[in-house]
Short mmCIF file of C-alpha atoms and ligand atoms in Angstrom, two decimals:
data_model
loop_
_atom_site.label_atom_id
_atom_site.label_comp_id
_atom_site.label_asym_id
_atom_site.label_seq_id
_atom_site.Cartn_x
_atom_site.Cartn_y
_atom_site.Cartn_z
CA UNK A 110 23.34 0.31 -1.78
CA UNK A 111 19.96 0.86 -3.26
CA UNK A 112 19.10 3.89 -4.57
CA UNK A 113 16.23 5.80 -6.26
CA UNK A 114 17.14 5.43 -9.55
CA UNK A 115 17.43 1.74 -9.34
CA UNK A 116 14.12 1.81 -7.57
CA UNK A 117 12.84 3.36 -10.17
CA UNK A 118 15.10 1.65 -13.32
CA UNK A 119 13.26 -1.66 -11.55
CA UNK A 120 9.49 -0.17 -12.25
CA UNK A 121 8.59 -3.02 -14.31
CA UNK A 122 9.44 -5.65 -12.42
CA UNK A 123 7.92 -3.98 -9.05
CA UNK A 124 4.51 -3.96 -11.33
CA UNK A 125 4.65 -7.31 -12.56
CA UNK A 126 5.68 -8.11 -8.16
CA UNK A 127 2.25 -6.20 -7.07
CA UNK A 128 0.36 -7.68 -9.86
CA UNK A 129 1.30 -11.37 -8.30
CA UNK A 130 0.44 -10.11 -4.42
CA UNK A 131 -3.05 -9.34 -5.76
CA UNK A 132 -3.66 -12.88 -6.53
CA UNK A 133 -2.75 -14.15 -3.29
CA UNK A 134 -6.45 -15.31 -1.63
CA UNK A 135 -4.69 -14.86 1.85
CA UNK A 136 -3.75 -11.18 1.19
CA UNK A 137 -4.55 -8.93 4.30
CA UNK A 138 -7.69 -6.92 3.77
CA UNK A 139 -7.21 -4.38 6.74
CA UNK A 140 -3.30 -4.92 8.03
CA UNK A 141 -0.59 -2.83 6.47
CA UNK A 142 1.64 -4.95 4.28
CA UNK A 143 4.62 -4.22 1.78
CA UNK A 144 3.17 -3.33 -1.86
CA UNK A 145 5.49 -5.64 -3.16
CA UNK A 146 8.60 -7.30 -1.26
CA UNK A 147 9.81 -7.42 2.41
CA UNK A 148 8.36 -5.38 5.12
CA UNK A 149 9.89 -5.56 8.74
CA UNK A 150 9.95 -2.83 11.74
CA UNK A 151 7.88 -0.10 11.68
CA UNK A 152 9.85 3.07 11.86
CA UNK A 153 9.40 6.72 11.95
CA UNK A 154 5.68 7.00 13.72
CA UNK A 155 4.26 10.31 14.03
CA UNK A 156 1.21 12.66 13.57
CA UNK A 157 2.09 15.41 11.84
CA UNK A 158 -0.14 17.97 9.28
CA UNK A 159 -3.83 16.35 9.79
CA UNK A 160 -1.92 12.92 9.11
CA UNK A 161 -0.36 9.75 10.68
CA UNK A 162 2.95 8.90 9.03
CA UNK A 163 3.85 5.29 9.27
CA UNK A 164 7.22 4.33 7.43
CA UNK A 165 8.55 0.70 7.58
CA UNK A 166 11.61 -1.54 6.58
CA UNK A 167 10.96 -2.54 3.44
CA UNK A 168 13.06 -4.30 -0.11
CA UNK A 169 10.74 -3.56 -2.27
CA UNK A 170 11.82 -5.71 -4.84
CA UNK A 171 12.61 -8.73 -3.09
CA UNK A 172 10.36 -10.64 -1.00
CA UNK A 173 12.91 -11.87 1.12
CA UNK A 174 15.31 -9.33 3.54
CA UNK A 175 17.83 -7.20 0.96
CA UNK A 176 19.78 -3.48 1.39
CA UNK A 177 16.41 -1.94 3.35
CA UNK A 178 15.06 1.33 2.88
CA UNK A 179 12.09 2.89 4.50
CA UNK A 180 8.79 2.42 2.84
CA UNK A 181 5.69 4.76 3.94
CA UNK A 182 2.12 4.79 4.12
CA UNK A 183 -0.15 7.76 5.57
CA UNK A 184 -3.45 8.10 6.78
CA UNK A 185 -5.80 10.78 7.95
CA UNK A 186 -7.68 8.43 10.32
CA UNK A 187 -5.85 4.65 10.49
CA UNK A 188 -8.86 3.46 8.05
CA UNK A 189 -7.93 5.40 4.89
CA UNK A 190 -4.32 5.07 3.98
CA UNK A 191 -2.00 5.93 0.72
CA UNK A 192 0.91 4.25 -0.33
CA UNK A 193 3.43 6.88 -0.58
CA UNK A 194 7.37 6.70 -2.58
CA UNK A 195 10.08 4.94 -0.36
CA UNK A 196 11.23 7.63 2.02
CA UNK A 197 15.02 7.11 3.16
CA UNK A 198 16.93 4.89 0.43
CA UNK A 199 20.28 3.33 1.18
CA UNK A 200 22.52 5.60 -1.14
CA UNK A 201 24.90 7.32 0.93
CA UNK A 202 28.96 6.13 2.43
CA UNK A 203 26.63 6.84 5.65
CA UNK A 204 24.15 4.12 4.89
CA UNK A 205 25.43 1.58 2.46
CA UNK A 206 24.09 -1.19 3.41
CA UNK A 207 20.18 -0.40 4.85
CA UNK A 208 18.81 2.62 6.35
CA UNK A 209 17.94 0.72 9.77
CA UNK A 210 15.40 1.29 11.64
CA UNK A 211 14.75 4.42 13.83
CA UNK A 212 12.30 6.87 14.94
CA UNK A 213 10.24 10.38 14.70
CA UNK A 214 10.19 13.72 16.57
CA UNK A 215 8.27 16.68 15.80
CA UNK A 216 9.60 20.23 16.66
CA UNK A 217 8.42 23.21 15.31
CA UNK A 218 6.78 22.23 12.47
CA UNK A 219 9.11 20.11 11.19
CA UNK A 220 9.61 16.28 11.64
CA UNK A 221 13.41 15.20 12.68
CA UNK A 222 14.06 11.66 11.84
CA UNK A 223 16.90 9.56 13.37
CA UNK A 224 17.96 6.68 12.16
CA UNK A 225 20.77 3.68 11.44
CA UNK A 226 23.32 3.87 8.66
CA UNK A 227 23.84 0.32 8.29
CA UNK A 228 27.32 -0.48 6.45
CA UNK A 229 29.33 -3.68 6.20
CA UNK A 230 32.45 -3.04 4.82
CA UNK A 231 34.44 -5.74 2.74
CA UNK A 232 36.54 -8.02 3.65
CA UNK A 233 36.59 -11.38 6.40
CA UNK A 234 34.84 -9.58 8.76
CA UNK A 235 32.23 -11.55 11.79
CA UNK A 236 30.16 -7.81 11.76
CA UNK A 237 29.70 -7.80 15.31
CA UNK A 238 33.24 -7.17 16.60
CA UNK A 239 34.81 -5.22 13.50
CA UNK A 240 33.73 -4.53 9.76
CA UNK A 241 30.20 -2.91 10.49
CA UNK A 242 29.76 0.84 10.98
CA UNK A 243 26.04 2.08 12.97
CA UNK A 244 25.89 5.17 11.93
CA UNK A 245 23.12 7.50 13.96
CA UNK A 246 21.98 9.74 10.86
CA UNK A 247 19.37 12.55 11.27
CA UNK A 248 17.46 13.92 8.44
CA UNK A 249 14.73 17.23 8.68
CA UNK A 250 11.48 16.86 6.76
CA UNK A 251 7.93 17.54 6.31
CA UNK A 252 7.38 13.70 6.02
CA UNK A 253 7.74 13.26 2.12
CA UNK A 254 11.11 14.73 1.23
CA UNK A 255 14.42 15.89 2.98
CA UNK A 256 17.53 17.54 1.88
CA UNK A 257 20.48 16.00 3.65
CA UNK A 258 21.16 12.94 5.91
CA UNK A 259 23.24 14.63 8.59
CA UNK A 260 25.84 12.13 11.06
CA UNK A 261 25.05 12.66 14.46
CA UNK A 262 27.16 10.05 16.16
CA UNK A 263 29.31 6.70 14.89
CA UNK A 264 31.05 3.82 16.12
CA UNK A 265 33.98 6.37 17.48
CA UNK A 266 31.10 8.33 19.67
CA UNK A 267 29.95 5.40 21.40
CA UNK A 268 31.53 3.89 24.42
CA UNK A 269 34.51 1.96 24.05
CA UNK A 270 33.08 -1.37 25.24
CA UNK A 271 30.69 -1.49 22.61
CA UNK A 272 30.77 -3.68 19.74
CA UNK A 273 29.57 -2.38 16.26
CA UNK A 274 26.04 -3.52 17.11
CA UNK A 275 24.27 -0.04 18.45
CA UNK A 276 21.31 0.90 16.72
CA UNK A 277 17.97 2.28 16.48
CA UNK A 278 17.50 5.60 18.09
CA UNK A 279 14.27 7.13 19.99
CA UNK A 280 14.18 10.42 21.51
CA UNK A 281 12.24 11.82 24.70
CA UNK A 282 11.93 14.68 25.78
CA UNK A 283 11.93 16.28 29.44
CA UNK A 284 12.36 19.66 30.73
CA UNK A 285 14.25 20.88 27.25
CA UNK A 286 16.72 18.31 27.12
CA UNK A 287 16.38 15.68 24.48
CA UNK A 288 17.41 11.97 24.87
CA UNK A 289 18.32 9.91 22.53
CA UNK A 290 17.97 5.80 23.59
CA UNK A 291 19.52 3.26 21.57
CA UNK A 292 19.59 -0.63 21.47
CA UNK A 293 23.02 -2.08 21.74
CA UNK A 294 25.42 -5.04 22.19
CA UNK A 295 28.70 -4.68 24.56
CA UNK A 296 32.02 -6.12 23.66
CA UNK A 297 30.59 -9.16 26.64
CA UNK A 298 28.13 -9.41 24.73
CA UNK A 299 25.27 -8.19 27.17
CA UNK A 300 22.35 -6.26 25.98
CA UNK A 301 21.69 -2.86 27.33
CA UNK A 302 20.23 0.41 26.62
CA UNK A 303 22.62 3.61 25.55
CA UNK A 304 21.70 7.21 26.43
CA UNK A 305 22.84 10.45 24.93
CA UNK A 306 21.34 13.78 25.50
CA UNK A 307 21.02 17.20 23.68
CA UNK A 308 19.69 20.86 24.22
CA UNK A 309 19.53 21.12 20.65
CA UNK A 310 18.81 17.68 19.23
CA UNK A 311 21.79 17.65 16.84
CA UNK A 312 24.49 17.48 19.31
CA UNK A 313 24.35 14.53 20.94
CA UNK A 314 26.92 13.85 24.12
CA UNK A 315 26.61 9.94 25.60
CA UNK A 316 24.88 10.42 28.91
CA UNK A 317 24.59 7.10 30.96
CA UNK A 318 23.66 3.58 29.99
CA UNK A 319 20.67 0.95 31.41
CA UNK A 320 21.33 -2.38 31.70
CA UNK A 321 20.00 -5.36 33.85
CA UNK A 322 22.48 -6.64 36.79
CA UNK A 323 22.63 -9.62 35.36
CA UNK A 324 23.00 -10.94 32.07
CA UNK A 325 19.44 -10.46 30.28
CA UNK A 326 20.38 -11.24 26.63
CA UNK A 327 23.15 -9.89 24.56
CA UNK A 328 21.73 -7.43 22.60
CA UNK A 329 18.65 -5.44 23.25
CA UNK A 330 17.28 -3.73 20.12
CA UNK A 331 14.69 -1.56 18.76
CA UNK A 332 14.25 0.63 22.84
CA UNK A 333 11.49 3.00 23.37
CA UNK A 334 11.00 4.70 26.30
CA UNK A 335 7.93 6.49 27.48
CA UNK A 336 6.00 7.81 29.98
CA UNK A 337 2.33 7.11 31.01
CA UNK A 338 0.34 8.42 34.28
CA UNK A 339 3.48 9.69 34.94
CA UNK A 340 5.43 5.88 35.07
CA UNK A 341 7.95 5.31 32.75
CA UNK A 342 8.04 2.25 30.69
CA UNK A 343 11.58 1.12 28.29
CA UNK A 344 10.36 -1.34 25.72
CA UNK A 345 13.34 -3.01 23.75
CA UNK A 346 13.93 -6.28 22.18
CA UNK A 347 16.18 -8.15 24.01
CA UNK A 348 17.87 -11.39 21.86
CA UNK A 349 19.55 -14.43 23.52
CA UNK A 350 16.60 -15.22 26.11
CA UNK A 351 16.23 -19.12 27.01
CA UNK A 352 13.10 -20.16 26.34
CA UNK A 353 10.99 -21.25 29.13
CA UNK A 354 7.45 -23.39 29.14
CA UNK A 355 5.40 -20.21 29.64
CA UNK A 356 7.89 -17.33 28.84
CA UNK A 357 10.24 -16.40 25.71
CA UNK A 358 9.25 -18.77 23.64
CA UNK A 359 9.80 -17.11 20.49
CA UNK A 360 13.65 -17.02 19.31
CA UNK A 361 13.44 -13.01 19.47
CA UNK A 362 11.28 -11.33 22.73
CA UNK A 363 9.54 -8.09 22.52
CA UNK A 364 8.46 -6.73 25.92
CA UNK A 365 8.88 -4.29 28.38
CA UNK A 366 10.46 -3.26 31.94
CA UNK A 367 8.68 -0.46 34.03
CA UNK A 368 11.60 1.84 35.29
CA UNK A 369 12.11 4.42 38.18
CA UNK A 370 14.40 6.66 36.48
CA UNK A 371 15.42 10.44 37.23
CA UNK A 372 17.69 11.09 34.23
CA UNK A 373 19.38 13.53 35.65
CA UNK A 374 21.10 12.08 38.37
CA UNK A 375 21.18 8.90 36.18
CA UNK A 376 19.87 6.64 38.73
CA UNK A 377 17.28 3.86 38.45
CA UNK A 378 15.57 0.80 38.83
CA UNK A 379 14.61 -1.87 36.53
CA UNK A 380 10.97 -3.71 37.77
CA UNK A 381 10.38 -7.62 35.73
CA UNK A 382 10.56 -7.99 32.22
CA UNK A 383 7.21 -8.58 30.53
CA UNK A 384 6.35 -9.58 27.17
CA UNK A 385 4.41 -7.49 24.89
CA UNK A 386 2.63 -10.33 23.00
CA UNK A 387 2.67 -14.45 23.34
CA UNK A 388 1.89 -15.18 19.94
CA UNK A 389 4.56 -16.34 16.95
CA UNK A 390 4.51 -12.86 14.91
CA UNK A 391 5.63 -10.00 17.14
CA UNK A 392 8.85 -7.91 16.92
CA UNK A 393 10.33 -4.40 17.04
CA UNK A 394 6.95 -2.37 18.35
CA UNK A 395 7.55 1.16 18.86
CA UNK A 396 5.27 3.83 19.82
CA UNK A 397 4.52 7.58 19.66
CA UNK A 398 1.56 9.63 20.91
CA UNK A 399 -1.16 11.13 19.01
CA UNK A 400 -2.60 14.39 18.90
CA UNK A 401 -5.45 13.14 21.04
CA UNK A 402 -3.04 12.31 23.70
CA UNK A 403 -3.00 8.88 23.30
CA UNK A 404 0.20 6.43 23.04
CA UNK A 405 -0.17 4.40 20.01
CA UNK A 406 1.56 1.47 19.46
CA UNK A 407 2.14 -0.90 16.15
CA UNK A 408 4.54 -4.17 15.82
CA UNK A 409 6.18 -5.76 13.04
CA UNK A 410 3.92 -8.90 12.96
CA UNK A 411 7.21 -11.42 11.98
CA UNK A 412 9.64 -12.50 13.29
CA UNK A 413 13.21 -12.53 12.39
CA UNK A 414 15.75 -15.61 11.72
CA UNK A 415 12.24 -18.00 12.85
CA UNK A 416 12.18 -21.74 12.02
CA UNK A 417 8.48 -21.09 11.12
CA UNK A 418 7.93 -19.40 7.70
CA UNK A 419 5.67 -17.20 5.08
CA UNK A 420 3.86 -18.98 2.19
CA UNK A 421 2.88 -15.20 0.90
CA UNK A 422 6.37 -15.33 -0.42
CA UNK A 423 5.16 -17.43 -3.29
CA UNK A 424 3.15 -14.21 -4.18
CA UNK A 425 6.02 -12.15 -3.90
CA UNK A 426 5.37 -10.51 -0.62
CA UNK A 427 6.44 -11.02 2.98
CA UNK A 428 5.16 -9.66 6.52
CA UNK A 429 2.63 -6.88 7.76
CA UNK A 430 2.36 -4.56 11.03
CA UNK A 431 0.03 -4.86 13.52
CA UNK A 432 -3.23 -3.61 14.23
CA UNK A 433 -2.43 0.01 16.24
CA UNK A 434 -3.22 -0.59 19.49
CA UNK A 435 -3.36 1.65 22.39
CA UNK A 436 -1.41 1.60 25.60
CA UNK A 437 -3.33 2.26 28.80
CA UNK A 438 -1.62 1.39 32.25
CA UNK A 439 -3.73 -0.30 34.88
CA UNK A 440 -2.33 -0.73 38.32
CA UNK A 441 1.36 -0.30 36.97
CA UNK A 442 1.01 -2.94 34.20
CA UNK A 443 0.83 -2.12 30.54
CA UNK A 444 -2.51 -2.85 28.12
CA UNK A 445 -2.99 -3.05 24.97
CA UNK A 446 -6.35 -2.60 23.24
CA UNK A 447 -7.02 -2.05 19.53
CA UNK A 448 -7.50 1.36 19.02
CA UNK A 449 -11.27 3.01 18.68
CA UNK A 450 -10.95 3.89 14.92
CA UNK A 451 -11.15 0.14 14.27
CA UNK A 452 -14.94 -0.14 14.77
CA UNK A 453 -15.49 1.91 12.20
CA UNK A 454 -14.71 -1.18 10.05
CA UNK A 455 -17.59 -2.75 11.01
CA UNK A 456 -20.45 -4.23 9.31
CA UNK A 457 -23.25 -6.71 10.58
CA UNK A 458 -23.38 -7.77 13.91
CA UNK A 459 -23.96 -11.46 14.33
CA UNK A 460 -24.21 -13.41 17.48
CA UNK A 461 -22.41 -17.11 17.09
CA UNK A 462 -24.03 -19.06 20.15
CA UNK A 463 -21.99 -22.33 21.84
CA UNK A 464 -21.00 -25.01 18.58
CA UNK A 465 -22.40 -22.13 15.75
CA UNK A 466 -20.22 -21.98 13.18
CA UNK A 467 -18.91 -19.18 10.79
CA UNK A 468 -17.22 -19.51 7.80
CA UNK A 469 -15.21 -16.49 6.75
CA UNK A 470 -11.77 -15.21 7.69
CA UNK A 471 -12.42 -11.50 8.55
CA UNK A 472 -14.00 -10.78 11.60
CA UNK A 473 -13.85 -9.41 15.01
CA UNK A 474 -15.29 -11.66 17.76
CA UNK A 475 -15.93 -10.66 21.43
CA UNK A 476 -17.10 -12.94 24.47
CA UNK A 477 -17.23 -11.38 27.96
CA UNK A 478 -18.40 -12.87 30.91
CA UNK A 479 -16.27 -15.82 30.34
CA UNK A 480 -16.28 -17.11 33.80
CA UNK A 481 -15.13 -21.41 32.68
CA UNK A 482 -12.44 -22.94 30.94
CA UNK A 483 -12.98 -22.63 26.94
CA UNK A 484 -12.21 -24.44 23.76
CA UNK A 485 -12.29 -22.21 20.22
CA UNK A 486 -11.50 -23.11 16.72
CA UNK A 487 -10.21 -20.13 14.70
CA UNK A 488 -9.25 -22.06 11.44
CA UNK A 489 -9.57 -25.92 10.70
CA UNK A 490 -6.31 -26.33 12.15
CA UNK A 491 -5.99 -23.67 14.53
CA UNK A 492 -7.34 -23.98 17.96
CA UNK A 493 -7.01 -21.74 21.42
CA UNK A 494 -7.93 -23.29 24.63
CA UNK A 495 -8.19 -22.37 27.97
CA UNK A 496 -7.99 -24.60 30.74
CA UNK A 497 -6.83 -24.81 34.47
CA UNK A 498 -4.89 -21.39 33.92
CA UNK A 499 -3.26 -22.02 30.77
CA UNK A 500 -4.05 -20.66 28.26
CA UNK A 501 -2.70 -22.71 24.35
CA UNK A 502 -2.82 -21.68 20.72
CA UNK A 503 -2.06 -24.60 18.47
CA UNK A 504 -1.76 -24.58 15.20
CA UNK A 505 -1.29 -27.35 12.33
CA UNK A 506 0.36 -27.99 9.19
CA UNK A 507 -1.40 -25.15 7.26
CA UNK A 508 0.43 -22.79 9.64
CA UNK A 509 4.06 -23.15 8.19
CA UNK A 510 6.06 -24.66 10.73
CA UNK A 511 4.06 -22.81 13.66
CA UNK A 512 2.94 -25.44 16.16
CA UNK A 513 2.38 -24.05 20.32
CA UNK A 514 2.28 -21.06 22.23
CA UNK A 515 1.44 -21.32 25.83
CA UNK A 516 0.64 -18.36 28.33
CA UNK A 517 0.05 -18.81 31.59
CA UNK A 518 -3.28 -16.32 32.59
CA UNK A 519 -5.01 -16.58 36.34
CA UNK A 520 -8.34 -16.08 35.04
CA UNK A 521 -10.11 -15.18 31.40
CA UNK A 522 -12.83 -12.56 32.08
CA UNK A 523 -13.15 -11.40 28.08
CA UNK A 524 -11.64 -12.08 24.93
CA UNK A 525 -11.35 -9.91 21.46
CA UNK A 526 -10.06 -11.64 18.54
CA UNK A 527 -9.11 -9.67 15.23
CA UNK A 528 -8.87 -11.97 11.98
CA UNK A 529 -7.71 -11.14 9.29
CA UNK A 530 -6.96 -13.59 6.11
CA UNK A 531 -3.36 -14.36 7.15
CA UNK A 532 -3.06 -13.29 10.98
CA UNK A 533 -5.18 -13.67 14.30
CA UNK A 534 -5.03 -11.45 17.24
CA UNK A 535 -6.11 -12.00 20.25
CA UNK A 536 -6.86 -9.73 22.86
CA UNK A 537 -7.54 -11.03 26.49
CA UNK A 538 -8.73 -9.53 29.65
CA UNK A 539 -9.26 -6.05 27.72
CA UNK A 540 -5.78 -6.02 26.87
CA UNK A 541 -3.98 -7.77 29.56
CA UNK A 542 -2.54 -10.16 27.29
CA UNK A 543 -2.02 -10.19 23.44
CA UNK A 544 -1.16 -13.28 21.20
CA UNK A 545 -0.51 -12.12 17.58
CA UNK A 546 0.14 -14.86 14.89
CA UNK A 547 0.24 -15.14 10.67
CA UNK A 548 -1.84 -18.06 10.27
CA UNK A 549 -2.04 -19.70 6.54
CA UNK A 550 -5.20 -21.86 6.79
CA UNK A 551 -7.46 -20.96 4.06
CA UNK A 552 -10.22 -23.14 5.11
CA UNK A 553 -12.00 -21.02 7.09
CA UNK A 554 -14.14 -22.69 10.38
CA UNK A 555 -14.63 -20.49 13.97
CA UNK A 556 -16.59 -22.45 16.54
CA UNK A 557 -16.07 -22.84 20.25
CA UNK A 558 -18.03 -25.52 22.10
CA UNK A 559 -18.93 -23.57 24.99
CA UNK A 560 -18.93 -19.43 24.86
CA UNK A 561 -21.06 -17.12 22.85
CA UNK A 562 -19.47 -14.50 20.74
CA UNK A 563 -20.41 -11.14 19.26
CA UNK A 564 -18.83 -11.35 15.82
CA UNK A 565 -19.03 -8.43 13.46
CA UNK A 566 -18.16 -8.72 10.23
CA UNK A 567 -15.26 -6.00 8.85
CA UNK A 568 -14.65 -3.98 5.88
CA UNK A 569 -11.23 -3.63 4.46
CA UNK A 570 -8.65 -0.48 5.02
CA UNK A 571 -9.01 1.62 1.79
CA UNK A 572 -5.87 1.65 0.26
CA UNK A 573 -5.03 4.29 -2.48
CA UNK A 574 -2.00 2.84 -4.54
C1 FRU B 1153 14.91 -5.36 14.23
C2 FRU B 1153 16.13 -4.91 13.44
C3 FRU B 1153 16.65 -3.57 13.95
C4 FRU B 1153 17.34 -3.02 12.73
C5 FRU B 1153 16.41 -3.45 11.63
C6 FRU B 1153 17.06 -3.71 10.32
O1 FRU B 1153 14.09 -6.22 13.51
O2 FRU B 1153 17.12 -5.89 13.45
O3 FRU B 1153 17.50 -3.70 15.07
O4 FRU B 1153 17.49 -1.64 12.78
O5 FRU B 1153 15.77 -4.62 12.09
O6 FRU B 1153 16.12 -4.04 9.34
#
């Protein structure tokens, strides 16, 4: 339970918090991070009223995971942002302990919010099987404030085989009926994908599930389904994976099947799984589209229950999002490119020719044409090379217990690499592949030994606090 007054009761010591992030010389300059505290998924997505509304998990006084409410920023144009008072606080018998992650939907002028009621009640309990309550809660507002956190479905509305592990709701829409997907965990502990519908999207009724034939993890969190050129994509987090040389090789996964589905007759088809991202940082995306059209998406850049770890929590803070990137499908596969606002961040233009070197952390750097194998240095100990189709990021001590991340890529045509003071990402084949990492190096050194790179140097996001 955390609620506004002892948000508020705990002013002080949230001050004295932010005043100790501000000293940290790896702070990000144009990534969304917690004020103060814990950030994780970023919930709640939406443009509504001239602005983008982008709420997050978030303790805000406590840089490591406590009772999580939903923090929020907004911006007018992703470069310009304002940090605006915690949104959804736990303080309710509905949602105890955390209001969970979940997701936007604007109708008539009004954003509806769903989202988990986490609560663990007391008592010897393992919280998977018994003791834990998901409640789906659903609250009406113009963004900023709401009147009441309405139960749409709980652990008695879901099916029986369940366990108390169903969370995270997303709605989408077709031909007036609204469904609602949610992650969840059966009683065999496989992961799948719950569907309820709605004509009215407040009565809920559980419509069908999706789940792989066999055995792909046993719980699938965070779904999002979509549609784009008219093919329909479920993204969800499935847990449990092995890890392979070239695949899963992060404890947690974070990709995406392409599905045949007609939702009416509730049949379909499940294509391969493929991961949204191949770097050490990347959890619990979700997505929304803009009022330009476009499908947006942002990911927690962490990673939860990792051996690998944070030095920012020193300075009293812990995890950022993304960059926003934007989905595109080319010949049935998902990309992901940073989205256009983004240039207007930048400054100079330099060109860093074959063993040049630059010394600061915040740039973007572009080399097309690659047509050979490649060796870069992003920091002293960070390196990403390229060679007879593999493609490697290592990283050394400075990175905190990160050490390799292999992807297996055909052929490198381009690459686009954001850095930022504390992450790298790393966009290849215009989006084809994406490796996001936190990276803790302060020592700044970006070389390769044989490509050229366009490197621009980047303002920050201004941030009104
Ligand atoms: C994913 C997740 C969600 C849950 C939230 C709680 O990182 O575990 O499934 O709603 O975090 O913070």
């Amino acid at each position: 339970m955390f609620n506004e007054e002892m948000y508020l009761k705990n002013k002080d010591k949230f001050q004295d918090m932010c005043k100790k992030v501000k000293e940290d010389p790896l702070l990000q300059s144009f990534h969304i991070y917690p004020q103060a505290g814990w950030l994780n998924d970023p919930n709640g997505l939406c443009y509504f009223n001239g602005k983008y509304h982008i709420y997050f998990q978030y303790s805000p006084l406590d840089e490591k995971k406590s009772d999580v409410l939903w923090g929020h920023v907004s911006s007018p144009d992703f470069i310009n942002y304002k940090r605006e008072d915690p949104f959804i606080f736990p303080d309710t018998r509905l949602d105890y302990d955390g209001a969970y992650s979940g997701s936007a939907f604007v109708k008539d002028n009004k954003i509806n919010f769903f989202y988990t009621g986490n609560v663990k009640h007391k008592g010897d309990f393992d919280y998977i099987r018994q003791g834990r309550e998901h409640n789906t809660i659903k609250i009406i507002s113009d963004g900023y404030n709401f009147d009441e956190k309405k139960l749409i479905l709980s652990n008695d509305d879901y099916p029986s085989d369940m366990t108390k592990h169903v969370r995270d709701p997303k709605i989408y829409q077709k031909d007036g009926t609204y469904y609602m997907f949610l992650g969840a965990r059966s009683v065999e502990d496989k992961g799948l994908v719950l569907v309820f519908k709605s004509t009215d999207l407040e009565n809920f009724t559980y419509h069908m599930r999706i789940e792989s034939q066999s055995k792909f993890g046993y719980m699938w969190e965070c779904p999002d389904f979509f549609s784009i050129d008219d093919r329909d994509f479920l993204i969800l987090c499935p847990q449990g994976l092995e890890s392979e040389e070239y695949k899963y090789q992060n404890i947690y996964q974070a990709g995406y099947f392409t599905i045949k589905i007609d939702l009416l007759s509730k049949k379909y088809e499940l294509a391969n799984f493929e991961e949204l991202d191949y770097g050490f940082d990347f959890y619990a995306p979700q997505s929304f589209e803009d009022s330009k059209g476009r499908r947006i998406l942002i990911g927690w850049m962490g990673m939860p229950d990792a051996n690998y770890t944070n030095p920012s929590v020193a300075y009293k803070w812990q995890h950022c999002l993304t960059i926003p990137r934007q989905l595109t499908v080319i010949d049935g596969k998902i990309y992901q490119n940073p989205i256009k606002e983004l240039e207007k961040l930048r400054k100079e233009k330099l060109q860093i020719l074959p063993t040049n070197h630059y010394d600061e952390l915040v740039f973007e750097a572009i080399a097309e044409d690659i047509s050979e194998d490649f060796s870069i240095h992003l920091r002293k100990d960070v390196s990403l090379k390229y060679e007879k189709g593999i493609l490697e990021l290592a990283m050394g001590k400075s990175s905190a217990g990160r050490t390799r991340r292999k992807v297996k890529v055909e052929k490198i045509n381009s690459l686009r690499i954001y850095s930022d003071r504390s992450s790298i990402e790393i966009f290849i084949n215009k989006g084809e592949y994406v490796l996001s990492t936190r990276v803790y190096s302060q020592e700044a050194d970006f070389y390769s030994e044989n490509l050229e790179f366009s490197l621009y140097r980047l303002n920050s996001f201004s941030f009104i606090e």
